[in-house]
Amino acid sequence: MSKLVINARGTAHRAAAATPAAPAVPPAPRWARLAAKAALLTTVPSGLWRIAFGFGVPVGFTGATYAAYAEHQPGWGTVYCVVLSALAESLAFLTLGLVRPWGLVAPRWIPLLGGRRIRPLAAIVPALLGSVILTYLGTAALLGGWAHNLAEPDSPHGLAAAVMTLAYLPLVAWGPLLGAVTLDYARRTLRRRR
């Protein structure tokens, strides 16, 4: 909000309200900043693979599976793949807030929240929940789900399977990286309440 201020000449102008200072929180250690950046990058390869698939690039699917997807790509299947990739990347991007000042005070341009301090638990609880879910999904994929899917006759094989595996493998690290960064954020932000 801004308030009306009258200067020495008697003319009125609007003065911007002072931005609340970020709470006194120690900066994130280097390892946490690097882990947050790595968490962001874990979603990029699968997103690029998914977008290519959504635009109809042949990625190795055959038979009935290929036919089911081919009739919708390009089309609503393309939109689905692009939106899913953008959503994953956006959620991964939020990890950076745990190591940056905008994780303590919301940027001004965000409607309704801009300029307000972020309560630590409002970031910690969803981030930890996301970390647990992502770690579970990644572990389940490594312990059998991935191999089972690749064993399907219509699934990619050979080089196409290797490319798909390399694109999705980084997602396994997303949950643990998010968890580590979240625990550091909790340590730094909850410490000031003592």
CSV table of C-alpha atoms in Angstrom, one decimal:
chain,number,residue,atom,x,y,z
A,1,MET,CA,0.0,0.0,0.0
A,2,SER,CA,1.1,3.6,-0.5
A,3,LYS,CA,0.2,6.6,1.4
A,4,LEU,CA,-0.3,10.3,0.4
A,5,VAL,CA,2.7,12.5,1.3
A,6,ILE,CA,2.9,16.3,0.9
A,7,ASN,CA,6.3,17.6,0.0
A,8,ALA,CA,7.9,21.0,0.8
A,9,ARG,CA,6.2,22.6,-2.2
A,10,GLY,CA,2.8,21.6,-1.0
A,11,THR,CA,2.3,19.0,-3.8
A,12,ALA,CA,1.0,15.6,-2.9
A,13,HIS,CA,2.4,12.4,-4.2
A,14,ARG,CA,2.1,8.8,-3.3
A,15,ALA,CA,5.0,7.2,-1.3
A,16,ALA,CA,5.5,3.5,-1.5
A,17,ALA,CA,5.0,1.6,1.7
A,18,ALA,CA,8.2,0.3,3.2
A,19,THR,CA,8.9,-3.3,2.3
A,20,PRO,CA,9.0,-5.5,5.4
A,21,ALA,CA,12.6,-6.6,5.9
A,22,ALA,CA,13.3,-10.3,5.7
A,23,PRO,CA,13.4,-11.9,9.2
A,24,ALA,CA,16.8,-12.3,10.7
A,25,VAL,CA,17.6,-15.7,9.5
A,26,PRO,CA,21.0,-17.0,8.8
A,27,PRO,CA,21.7,-17.5,5.1
A,28,ALA,CA,21.5,-21.0,3.6
A,29,PRO,CA,24.7,-22.9,3.6
A,30,ARG,CA,26.4,-23.5,0.2
A,31,TRP,CA,25.4,-27.2,0.2
A,32,ALA,CA,21.7,-26.3,0.6
A,33,ARG,CA,21.8,-23.7,-2.2
A,34,LEU,CA,23.4,-26.3,-4.5
A,35,ALA,CA,20.9,-29.0,-3.4
A,36,ALA,CA,18.0,-26.6,-4.2
A,37,LYS,CA,19.4,-25.9,-7.7
A,38,ALA,CA,19.9,-29.7,-8.2
A,39,ALA,CA,16.3,-30.3,-7.1
A,40,LEU,CA,15.2,-27.8,-9.7
A,41,LEU,CA,17.2,-29.5,-12.4
A,42,THR,CA,15.9,-33.0,-11.7
A,43,THR,CA,12.7,-32.3,-13.5
A,44,VAL,CA,14.2,-30.9,-16.6
A,45,PRO,CA,15.2,-34.1,-18.5
A,46,SER,CA,11.8,-35.9,-18.0
A,47,GLY,CA,10.0,-32.7,-18.9
A,48,LEU,CA,11.8,-32.3,-22.2
A,49,TRP,CA,11.3,-36.0,-22.9
A,50,ARG,CA,7.6,-35.7,-22.1
A,51,ILE,CA,7.1,-32.6,-24.2
A,52,ALA,CA,8.8,-34.3,-27.2
A,53,PHE,CA,6.5,-37.2,-26.7
A,54,GLY,CA,3.5,-34.9,-26.5
A,55,PHE,CA,4.4,-33.3,-29.8
A,56,GLY,CA,4.5,-36.7,-31.5
A,57,VAL,CA,8.2,-37.4,-31.6
A,58,PRO,CA,8.6,-41.2,-31.8
A,59,VAL,CA,10.1,-42.2,-28.4
A,60,GLY,CA,9.8,-46.0,-28.8
A,61,PHE,CA,6.2,-46.9,-27.9
A,62,THR,CA,4.7,-49.5,-30.3
A,63,GLY,CA,1.4,-51.4,-30.8
A,64,ALA,CA,-1.8,-50.5,-29.0
A,65,THR,CA,0.1,-48.1,-26.6
A,66,TYR,CA,1.5,-46.2,-29.6
A,67,ALA,CA,-1.9,-46.1,-31.3
A,68,ALA,CA,-3.7,-44.8,-28.1
A,69,TYR,CA,-1.3,-41.9,-27.8
A,70,ALA,CA,-0.8,-41.2,-31.5
A,71,GLU,CA,-4.4,-40.1,-32.1
A,72,HIS,CA,-4.1,-37.4,-29.4
A,73,GLN,CA,-0.6,-36.0,-30.3
A,74,PRO,CA,-0.5,-33.3,-31.4
A,75,GLY,CA,-3.7,-32.4,-29.7
A,76,TRP,CA,-5.0,-32.7,-26.1
A,77,GLY,CA,-2.1,-35.1,-25.4
A,78,THR,CA,0.3,-32.3,-26.3
A,79,VAL,CA,-1.4,-29.9,-23.9
A,80,TYR,CA,-1.4,-32.6,-21.2
A,81,CYS,CA,2.3,-33.3,-21.6
A,82,VAL,CA,3.3,-29.6,-21.6
A,83,VAL,CA,1.1,-28.7,-18.6
A,84,LEU,CA,2.4,-31.7,-16.6
A,85,SER,CA,6.0,-30.8,-17.4
A,86,ALA,CA,5.4,-27.1,-16.5
A,87,LEU,CA,3.7,-28.1,-13.2
A,88,ALA,CA,6.6,-30.4,-12.2
A,89,GLU,CA,9.1,-27.7,-13.0
A,90,SER,CA,7.1,-25.0,-11.1
A,91,LEU,CA,6.9,-27.2,-8.0
A,92,ALA,CA,10.6,-27.9,-8.3
A,93,PHE,CA,11.3,-24.2,-8.6
A,94,LEU,CA,9.6,-23.6,-5.2
A,95,THR,CA,12.6,-25.4,-3.7
A,96,LEU,CA,14.7,-22.3,-4.4
A,97,GLY,CA,12.5,-20.4,-2.1
A,98,LEU,CA,13.8,-22.4,0.8
A,99,VAL,CA,17.3,-20.9,0.2
A,100,ARG,CA,16.4,-17.4,-1.1
A,101,PRO,CA,14.9,-14.3,0.6
A,102,TRP,CA,11.6,-14.8,-1.2
A,103,GLY,CA,11.1,-17.9,0.9
A,104,LEU,CA,11.0,-15.5,3.9
A,105,VAL,CA,9.0,-12.6,2.5
A,106,ALA,CA,6.7,-13.1,-0.5
A,107,PRO,CA,7.7,-11.0,-3.5
A,108,ARG,CA,5.5,-7.8,-4.0
A,109,TRP,CA,4.1,-9.0,-7.3
A,110,ILE,CA,2.3,-12.0,-5.8
A,111,PRO,CA,-1.4,-11.1,-5.4
A,112,LEU,CA,-2.7,-11.1,-1.8
A,113,LEU,CA,0.6,-12.3,-0.4
A,114,GLY,CA,3.1,-9.8,-1.8
A,115,GLY,CA,5.3,-8.2,0.8
A,116,ARG,CA,4.1,-10.4,3.7
A,117,ARG,CA,6.4,-12.5,5.8
A,118,ILE,CA,6.0,-16.3,5.2
A,119,ARG,CA,5.4,-18.3,8.2
A,120,PRO,CA,8.1,-21.0,8.4
A,121,LEU,CA,5.6,-23.9,8.9
A,122,ALA,CA,3.6,-22.7,5.8
A,123,ALA,CA,6.7,-23.7,3.7
A,124,ILE,CA,8.0,-26.5,5.8
A,125,VAL,CA,4.9,-28.7,6.1
A,126,PRO,CA,4.1,-28.9,2.3
A,127,ALA,CA,7.8,-29.2,1.4
A,128,LEU,CA,8.3,-32.1,3.8
A,129,LEU,CA,5.1,-33.8,2.7
A,130,GLY,CA,6.2,-33.4,-0.9
A,131,SER,CA,9.6,-34.8,-0.1
A,132,VAL,CA,8.1,-37.9,1.5
A,133,ILE,CA,5.8,-38.5,-1.4
A,134,LEU,CA,8.5,-37.9,-4.0
A,135,THR,CA,11.0,-40.1,-2.1
A,136,TYR,CA,8.4,-42.9,-1.9
A,137,LEU,CA,7.5,-42.7,-5.6
A,138,GLY,CA,11.2,-42.6,-6.6
A,139,THR,CA,12.0,-45.6,-4.4
A,140,ALA,CA,9.0,-47.6,-5.7
A,141,ALA,CA,10.1,-46.8,-9.3
A,142,LEU,CA,13.6,-48.0,-8.6
A,143,LEU,CA,12.5,-51.2,-6.7
A,144,GLY,CA,10.4,-52.6,-9.5
A,145,GLY,CA,7.9,-50.3,-11.0
A,146,TRP,CA,10.3,-49.1,-13.7
A,147,ALA,CA,11.5,-52.5,-14.7
A,148,HIS,CA,8.0,-53.8,-14.8
A,149,ASN,CA,6.9,-51.0,-17.1
A,150,LEU,CA,9.9,-51.5,-19.5
A,151,ALA,CA,9.0,-55.2,-19.7
A,152,GLU,CA,5.7,-54.5,-21.3
A,153,PRO,CA,5.8,-55.4,-25.0
A,154,ASP,CA,4.7,-52.0,-26.2
A,155,SER,CA,7.2,-50.0,-24.1
A,156,PRO,CA,10.4,-48.5,-25.5
A,157,HIS,CA,13.3,-51.0,-26.0
A,158,GLY,CA,17.0,-50.6,-26.7
A,159,LEU,CA,18.2,-47.0,-27.2
A,160,ALA,CA,14.7,-45.5,-26.8
A,161,ALA,CA,14.4,-47.3,-23.4
A,162,ALA,CA,17.8,-46.0,-22.4
A,163,VAL,CA,16.9,-42.4,-23.3
A,164,MET,CA,13.7,-42.6,-21.4
A,165,THR,CA,15.4,-44.1,-18.4
A,166,LEU,CA,18.1,-41.4,-18.4
A,167,ALA,CA,15.4,-38.7,-18.7
A,168,TYR,CA,13.4,-40.0,-15.7
A,169,LEU,CA,16.2,-41.3,-13.5
A,170,PRO,CA,17.1,-37.8,-12.0
A,171,LEU,CA,13.5,-37.6,-10.6
A,172,VAL,CA,14.6,-40.2,-8.0
A,173,ALA,CA,16.8,-37.6,-6.4
A,174,TRP,CA,14.1,-34.9,-6.2
A,175,GLY,CA,12.5,-36.1,-3.0
A,176,PRO,CA,15.7,-36.5,-1.0
A,177,LEU,CA,17.1,-33.2,-2.2
A,178,LEU,CA,13.9,-31.4,-1.3
A,179,GLY,CA,13.9,-33.1,2.1
A,180,ALA,CA,17.5,-32.0,2.9
A,181,VAL,CA,16.8,-28.4,1.8
A,182,THR,CA,13.6,-28.3,3.8
A,183,LEU,CA,15.3,-29.6,7.0
A,184,ASP,CA,18.0,-26.9,6.6
A,185,TYR,CA,15.2,-24.2,6.1
A,186,ALA,CA,13.5,-25.5,9.2
A,187,ARG,CA,16.7,-25.4,11.2
A,188,ARG,CA,17.4,-21.8,10.1
A,189,THR,CA,13.9,-20.4,10.4
A,190,LEU,CA,12.6,-22.1,13.5
A,191,ARG,CA,15.8,-21.3,15.4
A,192,ARG,CA,14.9,-17.6,15.7
A,193,ARG,CA,11.7,-18.5,17.7
A,194,ARG,CA,13.7,-19.7,20.7
